[in-house]
């Protein structure tokens, strides 16, 4: 691989193709966000236990991402440095998606979620490093925000397809299998399994990794490959973490705790405020699931557009100010949703959530890439993603204890709390100085 400053400048078409795999990856995440809580409810889970049942994502991310990051930094194979992890992860993800709608019990669904999240996490971290590896620093902005735009597009498709199957193709939303899971879920998860693998393959074939230089090959060959060496490298990287990255960690704590609450409870909030129901097997709840899917598709379309608009804005005023504005927009949107009593009223509130989501999936990585050493790109991307999963683990560990006593067991109050936490995240990111982020 060439040194920084010597990489070929890529056209927008090539950057889009190298990030196409993110479309399949985020389609999978969109399916999880929109369907896992309802799937657990269809199988008999109660609301307070939902964060615990969704522990697969945070725990696999906590364990897998920094390890894969450190390993990929030290990988020199005939297929590339990051590519082997892309392919393995995509295969596992596809398996999890194919079998999830066939779950016959909460245990089976939770087990498949572990496989699905392992695949997603094995792919995710090297994909972030791939952008940093492949692009010059002056193209990081476009590279990471293109990933963010694909996140919005993919999740728009993932979350909106069930409503399209019902509204456009005439499927019966009440048609369910013996396990109470709607037929629409079977179809969309199958589509996700195909996209997960096919888009990753397209990216790595059309825009392969840059070859390592002889110096880099020698450096990798000299590094120990044992498990203990990998863990030592992770520990060393944490101890030597750049100061701005530590500050970004505070922002990530508030940001991702809030997102964990939102994804788990937004359907339940809509069920109460719009459909006046708390019963998971009711027609009203199934309508709430579809409404949330449509709303989520809408805010992800907003995220797609806003991510593209953020590219010139970041160059003009800086990443941290853009991200702070986006977080405040998301916070206000989340706080408004519980007070919307008609379906149409949800969508204006969702605009703020979309702006926020469009920034979350790209802007923090623009800031991060400008303050970490290139030789540790993989491990620091993995550690940064630990800052996603630790807040979600905290959410799972703490939320069941105060959901009833403090929030009245009402999902609408949970969304208001999520909005407040996003505003706290905005204040945290403003603590990072522009001078600490270089060009970001």
mmCIF file of N, CA, C and O in Angstrom, residues 264-355:
data_model
loop_
_atom_site.group_PDB
_atom_site.id
_atom_site.type_symbol
_atom_site.label_atom_id
_atom_site.label_comp_id
_atom_site.label_asym_id
_atom_site.label_seq_id
_atom_site.Cartn_x
_atom_site.Cartn_y
_atom_site.Cartn_z
ATOM 1 N N UNK A 264 -35.104 0.483 20.208
ATOM 2 C CA UNK A 264 -35.848 -0.528 20.947
ATOM 3 C C UNK A 264 -37.293 -0.115 21.193
ATOM 4 O O UNK A 264 -38.204 -0.944 21.106
ATOM 5 N N UNK A 265 -37.524 1.172 21.449
ATOM 6 C CA UNK A 265 -38.828 1.571 21.967
ATOM 7 C C UNK A 265 -39.669 2.455 21.042
ATOM 8 O O UNK A 265 -40.812 2.771 21.384
ATOM 9 N N UNK A 266 -39.154 2.851 19.873
ATOM 10 C CA UNK A 266 -39.947 3.752 19.033
ATOM 11 C C UNK A 266 -41.248 3.099 18.560
ATOM 12 O O UNK A 266 -42.303 3.741 18.531
ATOM 13 N N UNK A 267 -41.215 1.809 18.206
ATOM 14 C CA UNK A 267 -42.442 1.132 17.770
ATOM 15 C C UNK A 267 -43.477 1.116 18.891
ATOM 16 O O UNK A 267 -44.672 1.341 18.658
ATOM 17 N N UNK A 268 -43.017 0.893 20.114
ATOM 18 C CA UNK A 268 -43.925 0.819 21.258
ATOM 19 C C UNK A 268 -44.501 2.199 21.586
ATOM 20 O O UNK A 268 -45.648 2.315 22.020
ATOM 21 N N UNK A 269 -43.701 3.248 21.347
ATOM 22 C CA UNK A 269 -44.192 4.607 21.534
ATOM 23 C C UNK A 269 -45.292 4.926 20.525
ATOM 24 O O UNK A 269 -46.341 5.484 20.880
ATOM 25 N N UNK A 270 -45.068 4.561 19.269
ATOM 26 C CA UNK A 270 -46.069 4.797 18.222
ATOM 27 C C UNK A 270 -47.336 3.990 18.498
ATOM 28 O O UNK A 270 -48.465 4.475 18.306
ATOM 29 N N UNK A 271 -47.161 2.761 18.965
ATOM 30 C CA UNK A 271 -48.330 1.930 19.282
ATOM 31 C C UNK A 271 -49.216 2.616 20.325
ATOM 32 O O UNK A 271 -50.448 2.562 20.243
ATOM 33 N N UNK A 272 -48.583 3.259 21.311
ATOM 34 C CA UNK A 272 -49.355 3.932 22.353
ATOM 35 C C UNK A 272 -49.965 5.248 21.865
ATOM 36 O O UNK A 272 -51.146 5.521 22.074
ATOM 37 N N UNK A 273 -49.140 6.097 21.237
ATOM 38 C CA UNK A 273 -49.595 7.450 20.910
ATOM 39 C C UNK A 273 -50.538 7.491 19.709
ATOM 40 O O UNK A 273 -51.445 8.320 19.668
ATOM 41 N N UNK A 274 -50.319 6.618 18.732
ATOM 42 C CA UNK A 274 -51.124 6.652 17.509
ATOM 43 C C UNK A 274 -52.222 5.589 17.514
ATOM 44 O O UNK A 274 -53.363 5.853 17.112
ATOM 45 N N UNK A 275 -51.901 4.379 18.001
ATOM 46 C CA UNK A 275 -52.852 3.262 17.895
ATOM 47 C C UNK A 275 -53.469 2.852 19.236
ATOM 48 O O UNK A 275 -54.280 1.923 19.279
ATOM 49 N N UNK A 276 -53.085 3.542 20.312
ATOM 50 C CA UNK A 276 -53.683 3.310 21.630
ATOM 51 C C UNK A 276 -53.655 1.839 22.051
ATOM 52 O O UNK A 276 -54.650 1.295 22.537
ATOM 53 N N UNK A 277 -52.522 1.195 21.856
ATOM 54 C CA UNK A 277 -52.405 -0.211 22.250
ATOM 55 C C UNK A 277 -51.040 -0.485 22.861
ATOM 56 O O UNK A 277 -50.050 0.184 22.535
ATOM 57 N N UNK A 278 -51.012 -1.458 23.742
ATOM 58 C CA UNK A 278 -49.758 -1.948 24.314
ATOM 59 C C UNK A 278 -49.626 -3.453 24.106
ATOM 60 O O UNK A 278 -48.703 -4.062 24.620
ATOM 61 N N UNK A 279 -50.544 -4.042 23.330
ATOM 62 C CA UNK A 279 -50.603 -5.492 23.149
ATOM 63 C C UNK A 279 -49.859 -5.912 21.881
ATOM 64 O O UNK A 279 -50.288 -5.584 20.765
ATOM 65 N N UNK A 280 -48.743 -6.664 22.005
ATOM 66 C CA UNK A 280 -47.917 -7.003 20.841
ATOM 67 C C UNK A 280 -48.604 -7.855 19.770
ATOM 68 O O UNK A 280 -48.176 -7.826 18.612
ATOM 69 N N UNK A 281 -49.613 -8.638 20.137
ATOM 70 C CA UNK A 281 -50.239 -9.499 19.128
ATOM 71 C C UNK A 281 -51.490 -8.848 18.532
ATOM 72 O O UNK A 281 -52.238 -9.489 17.818
ATOM 73 N N UNK A 282 -51.722 -7.558 18.803
ATOM 74 C CA UNK A 282 -52.906 -6.871 18.298
ATOM 75 C C UNK A 282 -52.689 -6.342 16.892
ATOM 76 O O UNK A 282 -51.554 -6.161 16.429
ATOM 77 N N UNK A 283 -53.794 -6.064 16.214
ATOM 78 C CA UNK A 283 -53.736 -5.446 14.888
ATOM 79 C C UNK A 283 -53.091 -4.069 14.973
ATOM 80 O O UNK A 283 -52.319 -3.668 14.094
ATOM 81 N N UNK A 284 -53.384 -3.340 16.049
ATOM 82 C CA UNK A 284 -52.800 -2.021 16.215
ATOM 83 C C UNK A 284 -51.289 -2.051 16.326
ATOM 84 O O UNK A 284 -50.594 -1.192 15.781
ATOM 85 N N UNK A 285 -50.761 -3.064 17.030
ATOM 86 C CA UNK A 285 -49.313 -3.154 17.167
ATOM 87 C C UNK A 285 -48.659 -3.472 15.819
ATOM 88 O O UNK A 285 -47.628 -2.902 15.472
ATOM 89 N N UNK A 286 -49.264 -4.388 15.053
ATOM 90 C CA UNK A 286 -48.711 -4.694 13.724
ATOM 91 C C UNK A 286 -48.760 -3.464 12.830
ATOM 92 O O UNK A 286 -47.853 -3.227 12.025
ATOM 93 N N UNK A 287 -49.803 -2.652 12.989
ATOM 94 C CA UNK A 287 -49.874 -1.400 12.237
ATOM 95 C C UNK A 287 -48.764 -0.448 12.683
ATOM 96 O O UNK A 287 -48.173 0.260 11.857
ATOM 97 N N UNK A 288 -48.472 -0.439 13.985
ATOM 98 C CA UNK A 288 -47.399 0.409 14.493
ATOM 99 C C UNK A 288 -46.042 -0.017 13.938
ATOM 100 O O UNK A 288 -45.193 0.829 13.630
ATOM 101 N N UNK A 289 -45.837 -1.333 13.811
ATOM 102 C CA UNK A 289 -44.590 -1.837 13.233
ATOM 103 C C UNK A 289 -44.424 -1.334 11.805
ATOM 104 O O UNK A 289 -43.351 -0.867 11.403
ATOM 105 N N UNK A 290 -45.503 -1.412 11.011
ATOM 106 C CA UNK A 290 -45.442 -0.941 9.630
ATOM 107 C C UNK A 290 -45.268 0.575 9.567
ATOM 108 O O UNK A 290 -44.514 1.094 8.735
ATOM 109 N N UNK A 291 -45.966 1.295 10.453
ATOM 110 C CA UNK A 291 -45.827 2.749 10.482
ATOM 111 C C UNK A 291 -44.403 3.156 10.832
ATOM 112 O O UNK A 291 -43.822 4.060 10.209
ATOM 113 N N UNK A 292 -43.819 2.490 11.830
ATOM 114 C CA UNK A 292 -42.428 2.779 12.175
ATOM 115 C C UNK A 292 -41.502 2.462 11.008
ATOM 116 O O UNK A 292 -40.551 3.194 10.751
ATOM 117 N N UNK A 293 -41.788 1.371 10.291
ATOM 118 C CA UNK A 293 -40.970 1.048 9.125
ATOM 119 C C UNK A 293 -41.030 2.137 8.076
ATOM 120 O O UNK A 293 -40.007 2.524 7.502
ATOM 121 N N UNK A 294 -42.232 2.654 7.829
ATOM 122 C CA UNK A 294 -42.392 3.738 6.853
ATOM 123 C C UNK A 294 -41.700 5.004 7.325
ATOM 124 O O UNK A 294 -41.010 5.685 6.555
ATOM 125 N N UNK A 295 -41.887 5.341 8.606
ATOM 126 C CA UNK A 295 -41.244 6.534 9.160
ATOM 127 C C UNK A 295 -39.721 6.395 9.135
ATOM 128 O O UNK A 295 -38.995 7.347 8.798
ATOM 129 N N UNK A 296 -39.242 5.203 9.486
ATOM 130 C CA UNK A 296 -37.800 4.971 9.479
ATOM 131 C C UNK A 296 -37.238 5.029 8.063
ATOM 132 O O UNK A 296 -36.133 5.526 7.842
ATOM 133 N N UNK A 297 -37.999 4.516 7.094
ATOM 134 C CA UNK A 297 -37.579 4.633 5.695
ATOM 135 C C UNK A 297 -37.472 6.097 5.307
ATOM 136 O O UNK A 297 -36.527 6.522 4.624
ATOM 137 N N UNK A 298 -38.436 6.885 5.774
ATOM 138 C CA UNK A 298 -38.435 8.324 5.479
ATOM 139 C C UNK A 298 -37.220 9.007 6.094
ATOM 140 O O UNK A 298 -36.500 9.758 5.431
ATOM 141 N N UNK A 299 -36.962 8.750 7.394
ATOM 142 C CA UNK A 299 -35.839 9.455 8.004
ATOM 143 C C UNK A 299 -34.503 8.964 7.454
ATOM 144 O O UNK A 299 -33.521 9.722 7.429
ATOM 145 N N UNK A 300 -34.451 7.733 6.977
ATOM 146 C CA UNK A 300 -33.215 7.277 6.338
ATOM 147 C C UNK A 300 -33.036 7.890 4.957
ATOM 148 O O UNK A 300 -31.902 8.093 4.509
ATOM 149 N N UNK A 301 -34.146 8.190 4.270
ATOM 150 C CA UNK A 301 -34.041 8.942 3.018
ATOM 151 C C UNK A 301 -33.516 10.344 3.309
ATOM 152 O O UNK A 301 -32.676 10.880 2.572
ATOM 153 N N UNK A 302 -34.003 10.946 4.400
ATOM 154 C CA UNK A 302 -33.477 12.240 4.834
ATOM 155 C C UNK A 302 -31.987 12.114 5.160
ATOM 156 O O UNK A 302 -31.179 12.980 4.807
ATOM 157 N N UNK A 303 -31.606 11.024 5.823
ATOM 158 C CA UNK A 303 -30.199 10.796 6.160
ATOM 159 C C UNK A 303 -29.339 10.697 4.907
ATOM 160 O O UNK A 303 -28.216 11.225 4.867
ATOM 161 N N UNK A 304 -29.860 10.015 3.884
ATOM 162 C CA UNK A 304 -29.137 9.867 2.614
ATOM 163 C C UNK A 304 -28.846 11.241 2.006
ATOM 164 O O UNK A 304 -27.712 11.549 1.632
ATOM 165 N N UNK A 305 -29.863 12.079 1.939
ATOM 166 C CA UNK A 305 -29.700 13.416 1.346
ATOM 167 C C UNK A 305 -28.823 14.295 2.225
ATOM 168 O O UNK A 305 -27.914 14.988 1.738
ATOM 169 N N UNK A 306 -29.069 14.269 3.532
ATOM 170 C CA UNK A 306 -28.313 15.148 4.430
ATOM 171 C C UNK A 306 -26.832 14.779 4.466
ATOM 172 O O UNK A 306 -25.971 15.658 4.564
ATOM 173 N N UNK A 307 -26.517 13.489 4.360
ATOM 174 C CA UNK A 307 -25.111 13.074 4.338
ATOM 175 C C UNK A 307 -24.389 13.663 3.132
ATOM 176 O O UNK A 307 -23.233 14.090 3.232
ATOM 177 N N UNK A 308 -25.072 13.702 1.989
ATOM 178 C CA UNK A 308 -24.473 14.299 0.796
ATOM 179 C C UNK A 308 -24.286 15.805 0.966
ATOM 180 O O UNK A 308 -23.269 16.372 0.561
ATOM 181 N N UNK A 309 -25.278 16.462 1.584
ATOM 182 C CA UNK A 309 -25.187 17.909 1.778
ATOM 183 C C UNK A 309 -24.130 18.280 2.810
ATOM 184 O O UNK A 309 -23.607 19.395 2.789
ATOM 185 N N UNK A 310 -23.819 17.355 3.715
ATOM 186 C CA UNK A 310 -22.827 17.643 4.750
ATOM 187 C C UNK A 310 -21.402 17.706 4.200
ATOM 188 O O UNK A 310 -20.513 18.300 4.828
ATOM 189 N N UNK A 311 -21.153 17.080 3.047
ATOM 190 C CA UNK A 311 -19.785 17.057 2.506
ATOM 191 C C UNK A 311 -19.227 18.468 2.318
ATOM 192 O O UNK A 311 -18.164 18.795 2.858
ATOM 193 N N UNK A 312 -19.902 19.358 1.564
ATOM 194 C CA UNK A 312 -19.352 20.722 1.439
ATOM 195 C C UNK A 312 -19.459 21.515 2.730
ATOM 196 O O UNK A 312 -18.622 22.377 3.016
ATOM 197 N N UNK A 313 -20.484 21.239 3.545
ATOM 198 C CA UNK A 313 -20.672 21.981 4.786
ATOM 199 C C UNK A 313 -19.535 21.713 5.768
ATOM 200 O O UNK A 313 -19.057 22.625 6.449
ATOM 201 N N UNK A 314 -19.079 20.462 5.826
ATOM 202 C CA UNK A 314 -17.965 20.116 6.714
ATOM 203 C C UNK A 314 -16.690 20.820 6.274
ATOM 204 O O UNK A 314 -15.903 21.307 7.099
ATOM 205 N N UNK A 315 -16.479 20.884 4.968
ATOM 206 C CA UNK A 315 -15.291 21.592 4.461
ATOM 207 C C UNK A 315 -15.334 23.060 4.849
ATOM 208 O O UNK A 315 -14.290 23.694 5.048
ATOM 209 N N UNK A 316 -16.538 23.623 4.955
ATOM 210 C CA UNK A 316 -16.677 25.057 5.206
ATOM 211 C C UNK A 316 -16.603 25.399 6.683
ATOM 212 O O UNK A 316 -15.883 26.339 7.078
ATOM 213 N N UNK A 317 -17.324 24.672 7.549
ATOM 214 C CA UNK A 317 -17.397 25.075 8.968
ATOM 215 C C UNK A 317 -16.817 24.038 9.930
ATOM 216 O O UNK A 317 -16.713 24.297 11.122
ATOM 217 N N UNK A 318 -16.468 22.858 9.425
ATOM 218 C CA UNK A 318 -15.846 21.854 10.285
ATOM 219 C C UNK A 318 -16.809 20.769 10.726
ATOM 220 O O UNK A 318 -18.019 20.985 10.867
ATOM 221 N N UNK A 319 -16.249 19.579 10.969
ATOM 222 C CA UNK A 319 -17.066 18.401 11.263
ATOM 223 C C UNK A 319 -17.762 18.494 12.616
ATOM 224 O O UNK A 319 -18.911 18.075 12.771
ATOM 225 N N UNK A 320 -17.095 19.028 13.620
ATOM 226 C CA UNK A 320 -17.681 18.996 14.960
ATOM 227 C C UNK A 320 -18.926 19.881 15.046
ATOM 228 O O UNK A 320 -19.917 19.511 15.699
ATOM 229 N N UNK A 321 -18.926 21.043 14.385
ATOM 230 C CA UNK A 321 -20.091 21.932 14.414
ATOM 231 C C UNK A 321 -21.261 21.318 13.641
ATOM 232 O O UNK A 321 -22.416 21.413 14.069
ATOM 233 N N UNK A 322 -20.945 20.698 12.518
ATOM 234 C CA UNK A 322 -21.988 20.024 11.736
ATOM 235 C C UNK A 322 -22.623 18.911 12.557
ATOM 236 O O UNK A 322 -23.850 18.761 12.604
ATOM 237 N N UNK A 323 -21.768 18.131 13.232
ATOM 238 C CA UNK A 323 -22.294 17.002 13.987
ATOM 239 C C UNK A 323 -23.104 17.480 15.195
ATOM 240 O O UNK A 323 -24.141 16.887 15.531
ATOM 241 N N UNK A 324 -22.665 18.544 15.849
ATOM 242 C CA UNK A 324 -23.412 19.073 16.991
ATOM 243 C C UNK A 324 -24.809 19.523 16.559
ATOM 244 O O UNK A 324 -25.811 19.234 17.240
ATOM 245 N N UNK A 325 -24.892 20.216 15.438
ATOM 246 C CA UNK A 325 -26.203 20.636 14.920
ATOM 247 C C UNK A 325 -27.087 19.430 14.624
ATOM 248 O O UNK A 325 -28.281 19.414 14.953
ATOM 249 N N UNK A 326 -26.490 18.404 14.011
ATOM 250 C CA UNK A 326 -27.259 17.202 13.663
ATOM 251 C C UNK A 326 -27.779 16.500 14.916
ATOM 252 O O UNK A 326 -28.922 16.024 14.954
ATOM 253 N N UNK A 327 -26.948 16.426 15.950
ATOM 254 C CA UNK A 327 -27.365 15.771 17.197
ATOM 255 C C UNK A 327 -28.518 16.517 17.865
ATOM 256 O O UNK A 327 -29.464 15.897 18.367
ATOM 257 N N UNK A 328 -28.450 17.833 17.883
ATOM 258 C CA UNK A 328 -29.543 18.614 18.457
ATOM 259 C C UNK A 328 -30.825 18.400 17.652
ATOM 260 O O UNK A 328 -31.921 18.239 18.219
ATOM 261 N N UNK A 329 -30.709 18.359 16.325
ATOM 262 C CA UNK A 329 -31.874 18.107 15.475
ATOM 263 C C UNK A 329 -32.509 16.766 15.810
ATOM 264 O O UNK A 329 -33.736 16.643 15.927
ATOM 265 N N UNK A 330 -31.657 15.745 15.968
ATOM 266 C CA UNK A 330 -32.164 14.422 16.316
ATOM 267 C C UNK A 330 -32.810 14.401 17.690
ATOM 268 O O UNK A 330 -33.856 13.765 17.894
ATOM 269 N N UNK A 331 -32.198 15.090 18.641
ATOM 270 C CA UNK A 331 -32.745 15.131 19.985
ATOM 271 C C UNK A 331 -34.136 15.752 20.012
ATOM 272 O O UNK A 331 -35.066 15.220 20.645
ATOM 273 N N UNK A 332 -34.296 16.864 19.320
ATOM 274 C CA UNK A 332 -35.608 17.522 19.279
ATOM 275 C C UNK A 332 -36.642 16.647 18.567
ATOM 276 O O UNK A 332 -37.804 16.584 18.989
ATOM 277 N N UNK A 333 -36.207 15.961 17.508
ATOM 278 C CA UNK A 333 -37.118 15.075 16.791
ATOM 279 C C UNK A 333 -37.598 13.924 17.662
ATOM 280 O O UNK A 333 -38.798 13.607 17.691
ATOM 281 N N UNK A 334 -36.673 13.297 18.390
ATOM 282 C CA UNK A 334 -37.052 12.180 19.266
ATOM 283 C C UNK A 334 -37.976 12.639 20.388
ATOM 284 O O UNK A 334 -38.908 11.921 20.780
ATOM 285 N N UNK A 335 -37.746 13.818 20.910
ATOM 286 C CA UNK A 335 -38.587 14.327 21.980
ATOM 287 C C UNK A 335 -39.996 14.664 21.482
ATOM 288 O O UNK A 335 -40.963 14.650 22.260
ATOM 289 N N UNK A 336 -40.124 14.943 20.182
ATOM 290 C CA UNK A 336 -41.428 15.308 19.619
ATOM 291 C C UNK A 336 -42.282 14.093 19.258
ATOM 292 O O UNK A 336 -43.515 14.143 19.344
ATOM 293 N N UNK A 337 -41.655 12.996 18.845
ATOM 294 C CA UNK A 337 -42.395 11.832 18.337
ATOM 295 C C UNK A 337 -43.459 11.325 19.310
ATOM 296 O O UNK A 337 -44.588 11.027 18.888
ATOM 297 N N UNK A 338 -43.189 11.212 20.611
ATOM 298 C CA UNK A 338 -44.216 10.671 21.516
ATOM 299 C C UNK A 338 -45.484 11.517 21.606
ATOM 300 O O UNK A 338 -46.520 11.036 22.063
ATOM 301 N N UNK A 339 -45.408 12.780 21.179
ATOM 302 C CA UNK A 339 -46.568 13.667 21.278
ATOM 303 C C UNK A 339 -47.370 13.716 19.984
ATOM 304 O O UNK A 339 -48.379 14.435 19.912
ATOM 305 N N UNK A 340 -46.927 12.963 18.975
ATOM 306 C CA UNK A 340 -47.651 12.910 17.712
ATOM 307 C C UNK A 340 -48.733 11.837 17.783
ATOM 308 O O UNK A 340 -48.426 10.669 18.033
ATOM 309 N N UNK A 341 -49.992 12.219 17.575
ATOM 310 C CA UNK A 341 -51.105 11.278 17.716
ATOM 311 C C UNK A 341 -51.684 10.823 16.385
ATOM 312 O O UNK A 341 -52.588 9.985 16.364
ATOM 313 N N UNK A 342 -51.188 11.367 15.300
ATOM 314 C CA UNK A 342 -51.606 10.954 13.957
ATOM 315 C C UNK A 342 -50.384 10.515 13.171
ATOM 316 O O UNK A 342 -49.292 11.079 13.337
ATOM 317 N N UNK A 343 -50.574 9.555 12.289
ATOM 318 C CA UNK A 343 -49.444 9.029 11.512
ATOM 319 C C UNK A 343 -48.712 10.127 10.761
ATOM 320 O O UNK A 343 -47.475 10.194 10.773
ATOM 321 N N UNK A 344 -49.447 11.003 10.089
ATOM 322 C CA UNK A 344 -48.819 12.042 9.274
ATOM 323 C C UNK A 344 -47.973 12.991 10.107
ATOM 324 O O UNK A 344 -47.001 13.579 9.608
ATOM 325 N N UNK A 345 -48.316 13.138 11.392
ATOM 326 C CA UNK A 345 -47.583 14.065 12.254
ATOM 327 C C UNK A 345 -46.208 13.538 12.647
ATOM 328 O O UNK A 345 -45.347 14.293 13.107
ATOM 329 N N UNK A 346 -45.986 12.222 12.475
ATOM 330 C CA UNK A 346 -44.704 11.635 12.842
ATOM 331 C C UNK A 346 -43.577 12.082 11.917
ATOM 332 O O UNK A 346 -42.420 12.194 12.337
ATOM 333 N N UNK A 347 -43.903 12.330 10.655
ATOM 334 C CA UNK A 347 -42.854 12.530 9.658
ATOM 335 C C UNK A 347 -42.098 13.846 9.808
ATOM 336 O O UNK A 347 -40.872 13.866 9.633
ATOM 337 N N UNK A 348 -42.746 14.977 10.127
ATOM 338 C CA UNK A 348 -41.950 16.184 10.398
ATOM 339 C C UNK A 348 -40.962 15.987 11.543
ATOM 340 O O UNK A 348 -39.820 16.454 11.474
ATOM 341 N N UNK A 349 -41.392 15.286 12.596
ATOM 342 C CA UNK A 349 -40.477 15.018 13.717
ATOM 343 C C UNK A 349 -39.315 14.139 13.283
ATOM 344 O O UNK A 349 -38.188 14.279 13.779
ATOM 345 N N UNK A 350 -39.609 13.228 12.346
ATOM 346 C CA UNK A 350 -38.572 12.296 11.898
ATOM 347 C C UNK A 350 -37.492 12.965 11.055
ATOM 348 O O UNK A 350 -36.417 12.384 10.858
ATOM 349 N N UNK A 351 -37.752 14.163 10.542
ATOM 350 C CA UNK A 351 -36.723 14.868 9.761
ATOM 351 C C UNK A 351 -35.479 15.089 10.613
ATOM 352 O O UNK A 351 -34.343 14.873 10.168
ATOM 353 N N UNK A 352 -35.680 15.524 11.860
ATOM 354 C CA UNK A 352 -34.536 15.735 12.745
ATOM 355 C C UNK A 352 -33.768 14.457 13.013
ATOM 356 O O UNK A 352 -32.533 14.458 13.053
ATOM 357 N N UNK A 353 -34.501 13.345 13.187
ATOM 358 C CA UNK A 353 -33.841 12.055 13.397
ATOM 359 C C UNK A 353 -33.012 11.690 12.173
ATOM 360 O O UNK A 353 -31.890 11.171 12.286
ATOM 361 N N UNK A 354 -33.538 11.974 10.989
ATOM 362 C CA UNK A 354 -32.815 11.661 9.755
ATOM 363 C C UNK A 354 -31.538 12.465 9.612
ATOM 364 O O UNK A 354 -30.490 11.939 9.215
ATOM 365 N N UNK A 355 -31.599 13.765 9.914
ATOM 366 C CA UNK A 355 -30.391 14.601 9.859
ATOM 367 C C UNK A 355 -29.343 14.061 10.825
ATOM 368 O O UNK A 355 -28.154 13.964 10.496
#
